[in-house]
Every structure is written in C-alpha cells, then in structure tokens.
C-alpha cells in the first residue's frame, strides 16, 4: 500500500531541502536515501557500518546440518536472516518442519517470510525486549534455541532465554566493522554538507558515526538524530546529543515519516526540536 496523497504532500513540505545523512549499511542506506529524495530531501549516505560474512567453520556447518534438532530459531537482523537462509539452503533444500522462527522486527521477519517461512515477531516494538516478551518464549525450559547473529552483539536474548532454562546455541554469521573513509570524503559529507538530520539504527552505528565525525569540523551533536530504541537514545544523550527521535518501526516509510513529523514540529525553520 502506498503513502496516501495528503501524507505524501505533508512529508514533502517538511523534508523539502533538508540535509539528511543516512549512516546505515549498504544496500539499505541507498534505498532509504532514495525515499528521502522522493520526498524532497537533500540526502547523502555515509555507511558507518560494514558487514562481512564469516567463513563457514566446521562448528557452524554442523549447527546448520542439525537445524531440525532445534525448537526455536531467532534471527536478530535482516542480514542475519538472509545469511542463515542462504547457508541453510545448501543442506536443507526444504527447511525442516516444526520449528518456530522469530525475527527481531518486521524487516527481519520479511526476510524470513521471503524464504517461505511464517516468522513470529513482537506484537509491539522492535527490540530484543519486545521479542522476549512473546508468549512462546516465556516457557521454554529444556527447549533448544538457535540465535543467528553477528560475531558480536548484545547478549540479552541469550542470557534471558538461558535464565528461563533454554539450551541456547549462538550461530555467528558475519562480522561488523567501521568503514575506512578518506579525509576528503568525510569533509564533504560532514564538514561541507553539514547534515541537519542523521539516521543511525544501532548503538554501534552511532559510535562509529561519532568517531568518523570527530575530525570533520561538523558539530554533529546539533543534528536531529534518529535512533532505533530508547536504549540508543540514552547512549546518544550521554554522547552530547539533545535532539533525537525514535520511529515506531524500522521500515523505511516509518523512518521518513518520523523525521518529517519531528521537523514539522519545529518552532522555526532553523531549529529542530526535541
């Protein structure tokens, strides 16, 4: 379903000419930037996070070969879901029946659904906490749970499920790193562009953006910052940001709408509110 015409017009009014910097990984960054441009924003991309698939280890191969031994499979991100399905396809032309599949957020669930699954997602929210509140994960003593994720990440899901008596196996599928940019690139995208709005969709992305900004001459803490959840908002506040907003979901349309709504509440064209 497309965006209603009246809403499209209001988005265009709020975003027209606004300088927006998207710091999420590729290819998602360019996709989101195109949507901002469709609504009149001057949008650039500065991916502050890169993802690199990990080589398959004997342990990872065995875990995927034994996929049918698990009762629950959780993918923590769209990229994790895609990597898991790609590798499982080698050994499971038809995925085993009887497993409960979960996505942390609608984007992750959409990747699983595209693979022919019927994933479970949190009824509300896009956080690990929201997923852990799902009834199917409350009483799982003795159940085997597989978590597909990056090489490092928050341990909340693992620790909570283990505290509930589950047998949890981690399946690291990719490594995250901060890209290497030239001083000239950073000057153009930060010092010269001077973004009014910055999109960071994880705590790690935010930290990397701050590190990239420090020598650019850009007063990054004055930008309106979009963050995924309250936990990252608190992290941003500790780093000196005073203006931030949190979308109700991490779908591209919701991100654009949240920023447009924040801008529309400005007391003047030169001030972005809390």
CSV table of C-alpha atoms in Angstrom, one decimal:
chain,number,residue,atom,x,y,z
A,1,UNK,CA,0.0,0.0,0.0
A,2,UNK,CA,1.4,3.4,-1.0
A,3,UNK,CA,1.6,6.5,1.1
A,4,UNK,CA,-1.7,8.5,0.9
A,5,UNK,CA,-1.5,11.6,-1.3
A,6,UNK,CA,-2.2,14.1,1.5
A,7,UNK,CA,0.5,12.4,3.7
A,8,UNK,CA,2.9,12.5,0.8
A,9,UNK,CA,2.4,16.2,0.4
A,10,UNK,CA,2.9,16.9,4.1
A,11,UNK,CA,6.1,14.8,4.0
A,12,UNK,CA,7.4,16.8,1.0
A,13,UNK,CA,6.7,20.1,2.8
A,14,UNK,CA,8.5,19.1,5.9
A,15,UNK,CA,11.5,17.5,4.1
A,16,UNK,CA,12.0,19.9,1.2
A,17,UNK,CA,15.6,20.8,1.0
A,18,UNK,CA,16.5,19.3,4.4
A,19,UNK,CA,20.0,17.8,4.6
A,20,UNK,CA,19.8,14.2,5.7
A,21,UNK,CA,22.7,11.8,6.3
A,22,UNK,CA,21.9,8.1,6.3
A,23,UNK,CA,24.5,6.0,8.2
A,24,UNK,CA,23.1,2.5,7.9
A,25,UNK,CA,24.9,-0.2,6.0
A,26,UNK,CA,24.5,-0.7,2.2
A,27,UNK,CA,22.4,-1.6,0.3
A,28,UNK,CA,19.8,-0.4,2.9
A,29,UNK,CA,21.4,3.1,3.0
A,30,UNK,CA,20.9,3.9,-0.7
A,31,UNK,CA,17.3,2.5,-0.6
A,32,UNK,CA,16.4,4.8,2.3
A,33,UNK,CA,18.2,7.7,0.8
A,34,UNK,CA,16.1,7.3,-2.4
A,35,UNK,CA,12.9,7.5,-0.4
A,36,UNK,CA,14.1,10.7,1.4
A,37,UNK,CA,14.9,12.2,-2.0
A,38,UNK,CA,11.5,11.2,-3.3
A,39,UNK,CA,10.1,13.5,-0.6
A,40,UNK,CA,12.3,16.4,-1.5
A,41,UNK,CA,15.2,16.0,1.0
A,42,UNK,CA,18.9,16.5,0.1
A,43,UNK,CA,20.1,13.1,1.2
A,44,UNK,CA,23.6,11.6,1.3
A,45,UNK,CA,24.8,8.3,2.6
A,46,UNK,CA,27.7,7.6,4.9
A,47,UNK,CA,27.5,4.0,5.9
A,48,UNK,CA,29.1,3.8,9.4
A,49,UNK,CA,29.0,0.1,9.5
A,50,UNK,CA,30.1,-2.7,7.1
A,51,UNK,CA,29.1,-6.3,7.3
A,52,UNK,CA,31.3,-9.2,6.1
A,53,UNK,CA,30.1,-12.8,6.0
A,54,UNK,CA,32.2,-15.1,8.2
A,55,UNK,CA,33.9,-18.1,6.6
A,56,UNK,CA,32.0,-21.3,7.3
A,57,UNK,CA,33.6,-23.2,10.2
A,58,UNK,CA,33.0,-26.9,11.0
A,59,UNK,CA,31.0,-25.9,14.0
A,60,UNK,CA,28.8,-23.6,12.0
A,61,UNK,CA,28.3,-26.3,9.4
A,62,UNK,CA,27.3,-28.9,12.0
A,63,UNK,CA,24.9,-26.4,13.6
A,64,UNK,CA,23.1,-25.8,10.3
A,65,UNK,CA,23.1,-29.6,9.5
A,66,UNK,CA,21.4,-30.1,12.8
A,67,UNK,CA,18.8,-27.4,12.3
A,68,UNK,CA,16.0,-29.9,12.8
A,69,UNK,CA,17.1,-30.5,16.4
A,70,UNK,CA,16.1,-27.0,17.5
A,71,UNK,CA,12.6,-25.9,18.5
A,72,UNK,CA,13.2,-22.2,18.1
A,73,UNK,CA,15.3,-20.2,15.6
A,74,UNK,CA,15.8,-16.5,16.2
A,75,UNK,CA,17.4,-14.1,13.6
A,76,UNK,CA,18.4,-10.8,15.2
A,77,UNK,CA,18.6,-8.7,12.0
A,78,UNK,CA,17.6,-8.9,8.3
A,79,UNK,CA,21.2,-9.6,7.4
A,80,UNK,CA,21.4,-12.4,9.9
A,81,UNK,CA,18.2,-13.9,8.5
A,82,UNK,CA,19.5,-13.7,4.9
A,83,UNK,CA,22.8,-15.3,5.8
A,84,UNK,CA,21.1,-18.1,7.7
A,85,UNK,CA,18.7,-18.9,4.9
A,86,UNK,CA,21.5,-18.8,2.3
A,87,UNK,CA,23.6,-21.2,4.2
A,88,UNK,CA,20.8,-23.5,5.3
A,89,UNK,CA,19.8,-23.8,1.6
A,90,UNK,CA,23.0,-25.8,1.0
A,91,UNK,CA,21.9,-28.5,3.4
A,92,UNK,CA,18.1,-28.1,3.6
A,93,UNK,CA,16.5,-27.6,0.1
A,94,UNK,CA,13.3,-27.8,2.2
A,95,UNK,CA,13.6,-26.3,5.7
A,96,UNK,CA,12.7,-28.7,8.5
A,97,UNK,CA,9.1,-28.6,9.7
A,98,UNK,CA,8.1,-27.9,13.3
A,99,UNK,CA,10.4,-25.1,14.1
A,100,UNK,CA,9.3,-21.7,15.4
A,101,UNK,CA,11.1,-18.9,13.6
A,102,UNK,CA,11.4,-15.4,15.0
A,103,UNK,CA,12.5,-12.1,13.7
A,104,UNK,CA,13.5,-9.1,15.9
A,105,UNK,CA,11.5,-6.5,13.9
A,106,UNK,CA,9.4,-6.5,10.8
A,107,UNK,CA,12.4,-6.2,8.4
A,108,UNK,CA,13.9,-9.4,9.7
A,109,UNK,CA,10.6,-11.1,9.6
A,110,UNK,CA,10.1,-10.1,6.0
A,111,UNK,CA,13.4,-11.7,5.0
A,112,UNK,CA,12.3,-15.0,6.7
A,113,UNK,CA,8.9,-14.8,5.1
A,114,UNK,CA,10.5,-14.3,1.7
A,115,UNK,CA,12.2,-17.6,2.3
A,116,UNK,CA,8.9,-19.3,2.7
A,117,UNK,CA,8.6,-19.2,6.5
A,118,UNK,CA,5.9,-17.9,8.8
A,119,UNK,CA,8.0,-15.9,11.3
A,120,UNK,CA,6.9,-14.7,14.7
A,121,UNK,CA,7.5,-11.1,15.5
A,122,UNK,CA,6.9,-9.0,18.6
A,123,UNK,CA,3.3,-7.8,18.9
A,124,UNK,CA,4.6,-4.3,19.7
A,125,UNK,CA,8.1,-2.8,19.4
A,126,UNK,CA,11.2,-3.7,17.5
A,127,UNK,CA,13.5,-4.6,20.4
A,128,UNK,CA,15.0,-7.7,21.9
A,129,UNK,CA,13.0,-7.0,25.0
A,130,UNK,CA,9.8,-7.0,23.0
A,131,UNK,CA,10.6,-10.3,21.4
A,132,UNK,CA,11.5,-11.9,24.7
A,133,UNK,CA,8.0,-10.9,26.0
A,134,UNK,CA,6.4,-13.1,23.3
A,135,UNK,CA,4.3,-15.9,25.0
A,136,UNK,CA,6.1,-18.7,23.0
A,137,UNK,CA,9.4,-17.6,24.6
A,138,UNK,CA,8.3,-17.4,28.2
A,139,UNK,CA,8.0,-21.1,29.0
A,140,UNK,CA,10.9,-22.8,27.2
A,141,UNK,CA,12.7,-24.8,29.8
A,142,UNK,CA,14.6,-27.6,28.1
A,143,UNK,CA,13.9,-26.2,24.6
A,144,UNK,CA,16.8,-25.8,22.2
A,145,UNK,CA,17.1,-22.3,20.7
A,146,UNK,CA,19.4,-21.2,17.8
A,147,UNK,CA,20.3,-17.5,17.6
A,148,UNK,CA,21.6,-16.3,14.2
A,149,UNK,CA,23.6,-13.1,14.7
A,150,UNK,CA,26.8,-11.2,14.1
A,151,UNK,CA,30.1,-12.2,15.6
A,152,UNK,CA,29.4,-9.9,18.5
A,153,UNK,CA,26.2,-8.4,19.8
A,154,UNK,CA,24.1,-7.8,22.8
A,155,UNK,CA,23.7,-10.9,25.0
A,156,UNK,CA,20.3,-10.0,26.3
A,157,UNK,CA,18.4,-12.6,24.2
A,158,UNK,CA,20.8,-15.4,25.0
A,159,UNK,CA,21.1,-14.6,28.7
A,160,UNK,CA,17.4,-14.2,29.2
A,161,UNK,CA,16.5,-17.5,27.5
A,162,UNK,CA,19.2,-19.4,29.3
A,163,UNK,CA,17.8,-18.0,32.6
A,164,UNK,CA,14.4,-19.5,31.6
A,165,UNK,CA,16.0,-22.9,31.2
A,166,UNK,CA,16.6,-23.0,27.4
A,167,UNK,CA,19.6,-24.6,25.7
A,168,UNK,CA,20.9,-21.7,23.6
A,169,UNK,CA,23.3,-22.0,20.6
A,170,UNK,CA,24.8,-19.0,19.0
A,171,UNK,CA,25.5,-19.0,15.3
A,172,UNK,CA,27.8,-16.1,14.3
A,173,UNK,CA,27.3,-15.5,10.6
A,174,UNK,CA,29.0,-12.1,9.9
A,175,UNK,CA,31.4,-9.5,11.3
A,176,UNK,CA,30.7,-5.8,11.6
A,177,UNK,CA,33.4,-3.2,11.1
A,178,UNK,CA,33.7,0.6,10.7
A,179,UNK,CA,34.5,1.6,7.1
A,180,UNK,CA,37.7,3.4,6.2
A,181,UNK,CA,37.0,6.8,4.6
A,182,UNK,CA,39.4,9.4,3.3
A,183,UNK,CA,39.7,12.8,5.0
A,184,UNK,CA,38.3,14.3,1.8
A,185,UNK,CA,35.2,12.1,1.9
A,186,UNK,CA,34.5,12.9,5.5
A,187,UNK,CA,35.0,16.6,4.9
A,188,UNK,CA,32.5,16.6,2.0
A,189,UNK,CA,29.8,14.5,3.8
A,190,UNK,CA,30.2,16.1,7.2
A,191,UNK,CA,32.1,19.4,7.2
A,192,UNK,CA,30.7,20.7,3.9
A,193,UNK,CA,27.3,19.0,3.8
A,194,UNK,CA,26.6,19.8,7.5
A,195,UNK,CA,23.7,17.4,7.9
A,196,UNK,CA,20.6,18.6,9.8
A,197,UNK,CA,19.4,15.0,10.3
A,198,UNK,CA,21.4,11.9,10.9
A,199,UNK,CA,20.0,8.3,10.7
A,200,UNK,CA,21.7,5.8,12.9
A,201,UNK,CA,19.9,2.5,13.5
A,202,UNK,CA,22.1,0.8,16.1
A,203,UNK,CA,24.3,1.7,19.0
A,204,UNK,CA,27.4,0.6,17.1
A,205,UNK,CA,26.5,2.7,14.1
A,206,UNK,CA,26.1,5.7,16.4
A,207,UNK,CA,29.5,5.1,18.0
A,208,UNK,CA,31.1,4.8,14.6
A,209,UNK,CA,29.4,7.9,13.3
A,210,UNK,CA,30.8,9.9,16.3
A,211,UNK,CA,34.3,8.5,15.7
A,212,UNK,CA,34.1,9.5,12.0
A,213,UNK,CA,32.8,13.0,12.8
A,214,UNK,CA,35.4,14.0,15.4
A,215,UNK,CA,37.9,15.4,13.0
A,216,UNK,CA,35.5,16.7,10.4
A,217,UNK,CA,34.7,20.1,11.9
A,218,UNK,CA,31.0,19.1,11.9
A,219,UNK,CA,29.2,19.9,15.2
A,220,UNK,CA,27.3,16.6,15.0
A,221,UNK,CA,25.6,16.9,18.3
A,222,UNK,CA,23.4,19.7,16.9
A,223,UNK,CA,21.8,17.4,14.4
A,224,UNK,CA,18.5,15.8,14.8
A,225,UNK,CA,19.3,12.1,15.4
A,226,UNK,CA,17.1,9.2,14.6
A,227,UNK,CA,17.8,6.2,16.7
A,228,UNK,CA,16.0,2.8,16.8
A,229,UNK,CA,15.2,2.4,20.5
A,230,UNK,CA,15.3,4.2,23.8
A,231,UNK,CA,18.5,2.5,24.9
A,232,UNK,CA,20.3,4.0,22.0
A,233,UNK,CA,18.7,7.4,22.7
A,234,UNK,CA,20.2,7.3,26.2
A,235,UNK,CA,23.5,6.4,24.7
A,236,UNK,CA,23.2,9.4,22.4
A,237,UNK,CA,22.3,11.7,25.3
A,238,UNK,CA,25.5,10.6,27.1
A,239,UNK,CA,27.5,11.5,23.9
A,240,UNK,CA,26.1,15.0,23.9
A,241,UNK,CA,23.1,14.8,21.6
A,242,UNK,CA,20.0,16.7,22.8
A,243,UNK,CA,17.7,16.2,19.8
A,244,UNK,CA,16.6,12.7,18.8
A,245,UNK,CA,13.5,10.8,17.6
A,246,UNK,CA,12.5,7.1,17.7
A,247,UNK,CA,10.3,5.6,14.9
A,248,UNK,CA,7.5,3.2,15.7
A,249,UNK,CA,9.2,0.7,13.3
A,250,UNK,CA,12.4,0.4,11.3
A,251,UNK,CA,10.7,0.2,8.0
A,252,UNK,CA,11.9,2.9,5.5
A,253,UNK,CA,8.5,4.7,5.4
A,254,UNK,CA,8.3,4.9,9.2
A,255,UNK,CA,11.8,6.4,9.4
A,256,UNK,CA,11.0,9.1,6.8
A,257,UNK,CA,7.6,9.8,8.5
A,258,UNK,CA,9.2,10.1,12.0
A,259,UNK,CA,11.8,12.6,10.8
A,260,UNK,CA,9.2,14.6,8.8
A,261,UNK,CA,7.0,14.8,11.9
A,262,UNK,CA,9.9,16.0,14.1
A,263,UNK,CA,10.8,18.7,11.6
A,264,UNK,CA,7.2,19.8,11.2
A,265,UNK,CA,7.1,20.5,15.0
A,266,UNK,CA,10.0,23.0,14.6
A,267,UNK,CA,9.2,26.4,16.1
A,268,UNK,CA,11.1,27.9,13.2
A,269,UNK,CA,12.9,26.7,10.0
A,270,UNK,CA,16.2,27.0,11.7
A,271,UNK,CA,15.5,24.9,14.9
A,272,UNK,CA,14.9,21.3,15.2
A,273,UNK,CA,13.0,20.4,18.4
A,274,UNK,CA,13.5,17.6,20.9
